Coordinates of C-alpha atoms and ligand atoms in Angstrom, one line a residue:
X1 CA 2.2 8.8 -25.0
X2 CA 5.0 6.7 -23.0
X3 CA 4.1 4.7 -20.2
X4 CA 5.6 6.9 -16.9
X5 CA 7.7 5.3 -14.4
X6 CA 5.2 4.6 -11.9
X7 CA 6.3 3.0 -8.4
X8 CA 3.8 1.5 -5.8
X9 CA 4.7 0.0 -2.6
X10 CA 2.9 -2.5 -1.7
X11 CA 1.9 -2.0 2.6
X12 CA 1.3 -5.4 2.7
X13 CA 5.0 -5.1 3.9
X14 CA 4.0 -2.0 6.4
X15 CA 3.5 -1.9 9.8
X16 CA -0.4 -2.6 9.8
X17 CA -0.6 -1.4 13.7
X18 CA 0.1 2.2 12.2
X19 CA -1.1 1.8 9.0
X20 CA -2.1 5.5 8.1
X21 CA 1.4 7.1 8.9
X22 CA 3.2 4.3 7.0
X23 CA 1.6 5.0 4.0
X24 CA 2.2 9.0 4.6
X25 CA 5.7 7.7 5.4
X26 CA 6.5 6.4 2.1
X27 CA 4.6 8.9 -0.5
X28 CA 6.9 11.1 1.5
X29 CA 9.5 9.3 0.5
X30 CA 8.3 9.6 -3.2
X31 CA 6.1 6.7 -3.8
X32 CA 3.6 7.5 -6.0
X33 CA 0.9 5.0 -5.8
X34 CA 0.0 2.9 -3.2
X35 CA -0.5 -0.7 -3.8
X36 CA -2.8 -2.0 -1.6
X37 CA -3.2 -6.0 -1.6
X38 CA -7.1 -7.2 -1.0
X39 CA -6.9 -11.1 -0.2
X40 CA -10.1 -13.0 1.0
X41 CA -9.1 -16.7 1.8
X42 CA -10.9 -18.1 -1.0
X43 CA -8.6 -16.7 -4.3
X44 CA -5.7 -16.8 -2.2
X45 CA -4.5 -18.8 1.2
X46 CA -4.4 -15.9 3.0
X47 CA -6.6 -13.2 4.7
X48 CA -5.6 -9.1 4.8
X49 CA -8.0 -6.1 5.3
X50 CA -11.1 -5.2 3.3
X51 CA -13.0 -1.9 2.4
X52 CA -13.0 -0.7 6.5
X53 CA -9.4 -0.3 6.3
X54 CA -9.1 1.8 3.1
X55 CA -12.1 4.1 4.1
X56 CA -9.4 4.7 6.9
X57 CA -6.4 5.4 5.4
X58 CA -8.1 7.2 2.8
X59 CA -8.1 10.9 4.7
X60 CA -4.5 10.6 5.4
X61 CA -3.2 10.5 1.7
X62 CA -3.7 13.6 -0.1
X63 CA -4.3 12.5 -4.4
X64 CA -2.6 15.4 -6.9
X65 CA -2.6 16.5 -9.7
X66 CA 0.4 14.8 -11.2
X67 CA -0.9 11.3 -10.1
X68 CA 0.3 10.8 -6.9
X69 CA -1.8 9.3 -3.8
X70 CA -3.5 6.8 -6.0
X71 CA -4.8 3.9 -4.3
X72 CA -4.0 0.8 -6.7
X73 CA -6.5 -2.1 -5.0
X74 CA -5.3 -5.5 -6.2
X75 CA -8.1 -7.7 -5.7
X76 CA -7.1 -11.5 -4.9
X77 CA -10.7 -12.7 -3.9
X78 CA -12.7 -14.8 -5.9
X79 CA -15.6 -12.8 -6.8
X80 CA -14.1 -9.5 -7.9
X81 CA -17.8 -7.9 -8.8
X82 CA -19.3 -8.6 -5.2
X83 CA -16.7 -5.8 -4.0
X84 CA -16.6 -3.1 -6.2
X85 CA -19.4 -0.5 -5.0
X86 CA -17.4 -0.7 -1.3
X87 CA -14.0 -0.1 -2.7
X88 CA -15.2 2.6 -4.7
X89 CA -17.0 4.4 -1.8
X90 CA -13.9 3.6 0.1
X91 CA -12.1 5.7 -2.0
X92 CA -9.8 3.1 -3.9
X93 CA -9.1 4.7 -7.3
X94 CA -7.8 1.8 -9.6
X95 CA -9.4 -1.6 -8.9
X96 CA -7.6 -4.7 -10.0
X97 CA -9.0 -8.0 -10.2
X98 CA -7.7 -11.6 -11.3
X99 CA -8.5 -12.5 -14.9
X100 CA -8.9 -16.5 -13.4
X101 CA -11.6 -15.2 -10.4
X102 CA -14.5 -13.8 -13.1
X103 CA -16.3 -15.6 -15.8
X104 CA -17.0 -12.5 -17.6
X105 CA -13.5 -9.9 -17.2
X106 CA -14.7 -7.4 -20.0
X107 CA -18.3 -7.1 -17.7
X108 CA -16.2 -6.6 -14.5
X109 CA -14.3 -4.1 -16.1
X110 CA -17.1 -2.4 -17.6
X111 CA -18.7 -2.6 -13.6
X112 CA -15.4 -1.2 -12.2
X113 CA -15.9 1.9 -14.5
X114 CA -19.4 2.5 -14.2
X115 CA -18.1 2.8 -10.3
X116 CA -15.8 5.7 -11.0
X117 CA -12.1 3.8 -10.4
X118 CA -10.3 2.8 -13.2
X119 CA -9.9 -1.1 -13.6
X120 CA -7.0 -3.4 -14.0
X121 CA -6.9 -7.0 -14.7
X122 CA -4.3 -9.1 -12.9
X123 CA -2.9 -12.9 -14.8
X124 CA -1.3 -15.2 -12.3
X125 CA 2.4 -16.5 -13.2
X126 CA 1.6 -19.5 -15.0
X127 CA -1.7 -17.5 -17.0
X128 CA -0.3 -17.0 -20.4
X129 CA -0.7 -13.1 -21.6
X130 CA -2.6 -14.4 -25.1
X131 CA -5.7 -14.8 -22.5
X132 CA -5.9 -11.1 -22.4
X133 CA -5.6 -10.2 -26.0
X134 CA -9.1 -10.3 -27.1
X135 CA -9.8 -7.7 -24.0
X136 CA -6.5 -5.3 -25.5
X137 CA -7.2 -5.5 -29.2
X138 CA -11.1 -4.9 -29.4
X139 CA -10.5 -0.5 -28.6
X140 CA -14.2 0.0 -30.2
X141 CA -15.6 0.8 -26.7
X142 CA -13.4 2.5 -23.9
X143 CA -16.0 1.4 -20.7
X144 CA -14.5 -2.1 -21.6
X145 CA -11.1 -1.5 -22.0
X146 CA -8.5 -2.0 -18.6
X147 CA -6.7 1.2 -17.5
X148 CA -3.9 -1.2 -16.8
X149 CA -2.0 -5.0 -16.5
X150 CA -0.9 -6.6 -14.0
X151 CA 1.7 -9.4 -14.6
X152 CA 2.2 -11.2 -11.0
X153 CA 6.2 -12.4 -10.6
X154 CA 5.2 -14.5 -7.6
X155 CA 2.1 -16.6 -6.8
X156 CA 0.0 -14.5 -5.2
X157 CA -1.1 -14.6 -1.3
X158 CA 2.2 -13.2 0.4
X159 CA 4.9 -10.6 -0.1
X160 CA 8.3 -11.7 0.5
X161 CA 8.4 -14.3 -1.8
X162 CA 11.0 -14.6 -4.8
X163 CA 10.8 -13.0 -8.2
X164 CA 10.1 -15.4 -11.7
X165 CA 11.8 -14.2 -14.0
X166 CA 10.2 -16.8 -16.4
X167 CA 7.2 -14.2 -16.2
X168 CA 9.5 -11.8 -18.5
X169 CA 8.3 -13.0 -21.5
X170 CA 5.1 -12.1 -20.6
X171 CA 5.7 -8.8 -20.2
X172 CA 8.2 -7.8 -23.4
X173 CA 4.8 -9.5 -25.5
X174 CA 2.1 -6.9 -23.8
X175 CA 4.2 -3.9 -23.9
X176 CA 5.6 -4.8 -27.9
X177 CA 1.8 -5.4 -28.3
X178 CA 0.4 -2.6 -26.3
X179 CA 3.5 0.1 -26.5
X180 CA 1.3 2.9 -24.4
X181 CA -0.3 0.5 -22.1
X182 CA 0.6 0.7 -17.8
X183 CA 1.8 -3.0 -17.2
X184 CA 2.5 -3.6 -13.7
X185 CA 4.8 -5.9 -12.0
X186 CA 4.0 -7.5 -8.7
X187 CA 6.2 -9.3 -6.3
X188 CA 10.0 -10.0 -5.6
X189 CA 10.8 -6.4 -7.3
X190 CA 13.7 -4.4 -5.7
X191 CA 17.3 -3.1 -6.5
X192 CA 18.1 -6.7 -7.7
X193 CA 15.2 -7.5 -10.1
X194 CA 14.4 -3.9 -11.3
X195 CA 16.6 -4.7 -14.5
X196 CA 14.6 -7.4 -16.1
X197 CA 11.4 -6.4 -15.3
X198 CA 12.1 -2.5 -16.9
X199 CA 14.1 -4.0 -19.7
X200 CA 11.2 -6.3 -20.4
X201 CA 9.1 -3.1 -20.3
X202 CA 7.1 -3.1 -17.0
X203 CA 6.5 0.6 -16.0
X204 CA 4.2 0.2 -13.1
X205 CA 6.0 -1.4 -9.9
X206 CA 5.2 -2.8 -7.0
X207 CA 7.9 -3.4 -4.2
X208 CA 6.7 -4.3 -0.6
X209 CA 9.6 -5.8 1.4
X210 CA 12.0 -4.2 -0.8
X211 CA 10.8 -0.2 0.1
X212 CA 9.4 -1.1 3.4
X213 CA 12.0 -2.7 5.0
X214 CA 15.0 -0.9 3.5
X215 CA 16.8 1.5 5.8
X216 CA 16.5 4.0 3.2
X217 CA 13.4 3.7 1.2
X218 CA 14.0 7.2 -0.5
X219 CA 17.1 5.2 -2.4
X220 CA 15.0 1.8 -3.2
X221 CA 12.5 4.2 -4.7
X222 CA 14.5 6.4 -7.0
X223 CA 16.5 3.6 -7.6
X224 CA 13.5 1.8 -9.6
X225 CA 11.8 5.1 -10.9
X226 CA 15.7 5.6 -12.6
X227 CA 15.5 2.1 -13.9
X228 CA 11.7 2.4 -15.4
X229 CA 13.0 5.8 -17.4
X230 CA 16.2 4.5 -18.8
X231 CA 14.3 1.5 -20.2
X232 CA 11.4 3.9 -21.7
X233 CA 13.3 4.5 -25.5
X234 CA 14.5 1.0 -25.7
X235 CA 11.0 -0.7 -26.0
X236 CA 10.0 1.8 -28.3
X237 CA 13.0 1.1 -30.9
X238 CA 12.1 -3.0 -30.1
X239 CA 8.4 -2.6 -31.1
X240 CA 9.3 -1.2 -34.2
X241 CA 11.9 -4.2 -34.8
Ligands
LIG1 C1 1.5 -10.9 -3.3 C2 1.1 -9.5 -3.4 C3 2.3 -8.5 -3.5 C4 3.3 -8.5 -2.4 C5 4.5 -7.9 -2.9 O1 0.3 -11.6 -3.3 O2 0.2 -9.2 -4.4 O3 1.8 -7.2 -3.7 O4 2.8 -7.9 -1.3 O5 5.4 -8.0 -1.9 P1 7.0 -8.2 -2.1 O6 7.5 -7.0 -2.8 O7 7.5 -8.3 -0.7 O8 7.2 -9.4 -2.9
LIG2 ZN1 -0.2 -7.1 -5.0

């Protein structure tokens, strides 16, 4: 099956005094996950929200059948297997952690299902994707096998920051590799990036500034969902190059 056009606002560009109704605000404008960025001072310089704050937004954002509502944790702390039992009782669905933060990423992932949320595993900008080949090509047991990649286009530890486009490469190489596989792109992405990073065969995207603080985030978000489709039939004709 082909990768959908998944889009995922991160609220780390939200209004955190009214959390709960910025994140109905923006499904409502047809986001379909959420991306919710977990940061403990210790992975990352910088400090957000923990388990608390998901158990609370988590009765405000109804999850349907088509996929939408999903919370997509992305895990910058440095021991991603110390938080998994509170994020899934939280009621975070997908729980992505840092390949560089665990000794032992196909155990975490193995965890992270035994929890009941699917698992992603996130590489860094200057992580080279080969790291996670050994995970992506052994399919003998599906309890270790990520649900998803995250390829980060900034350093993580603060939205706002400017897309690397030197990441790219990264990304054509896991989706030619992996051609049904949700990769994820994570920081800088908005109108002005979404080419690269759909051509280059991202499908999952995260946009923080870009939806949050745009006067119409309706537009921004059909405006990358458009750009994810039209790229869909291209990477399949590249893969079989
Ligand atoms: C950075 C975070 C990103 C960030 C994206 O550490 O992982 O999710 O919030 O924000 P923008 O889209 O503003 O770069
Ligand atoms: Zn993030």
């Amino acid at each position: 099956m082909s990768p959908k056009p998944i889009i995922a606002p991160s609220i780390l560009a939200s209004d955190f005094g009214k959390l709960a109704s910025e994140c109905q605000r923006i499904i409502g404008h047809g986001a379909d996950w959420l991306h919710i960025d977990i940061m403990d001072g210790h992975f990352v310089p910088n400090i957000t929200i923990g388990a608390p704050v998901v158990t609370c937004i988590r009765p405000a954002i109804e999850k349907t059948a088509d996929g939408k509502g999903i919370f997509d944790c992305h895990m910058m702390v440095a021991k991603p297997e110390q938080w998994i039992s509170d994020f899934a009782k939280a009621g975070g669905d997908l729980y992505c952690f840092h390949y560089e933060a665990t000794e032992n990423p196909r155990e975490c992932i193995k965890l992270v299902h035994d929890s009941g949320m699917k698992a992603g595993i996130a590489i860094k900008p200057d992580t080279p994707a080969d790291v996670l080949y050994s995970i992506l090509d052994d399919t003998s047991d599906p309890d270790y096998y990520p649900d998803m990649v995250l390829v980060m286009t900034v350093e993580p530890g603060f939205g706002g920051q400017k897309f690397q486009q030197r990441c790219m490469p990264k990304v054509t190489a896991l989706r030619d590799r992996y051609p049904e596989m949700d990769i994820e792109v994570d920081g800088g992405l908005g109108p002005s990036t979404i080419d690269v990073a759909a051509e280059a065969g991202a499908n999952v995207i995260v946009a923080g500034t870009a939806v949050f603080g745009a006067p119409d985030p309706k537009h921004v978000i059909s405006i990358l969902k458009e750009t994810v489709q039209k790229n869909v039939e291209l990477w399949k004709t590249r893969s079989k190059v």
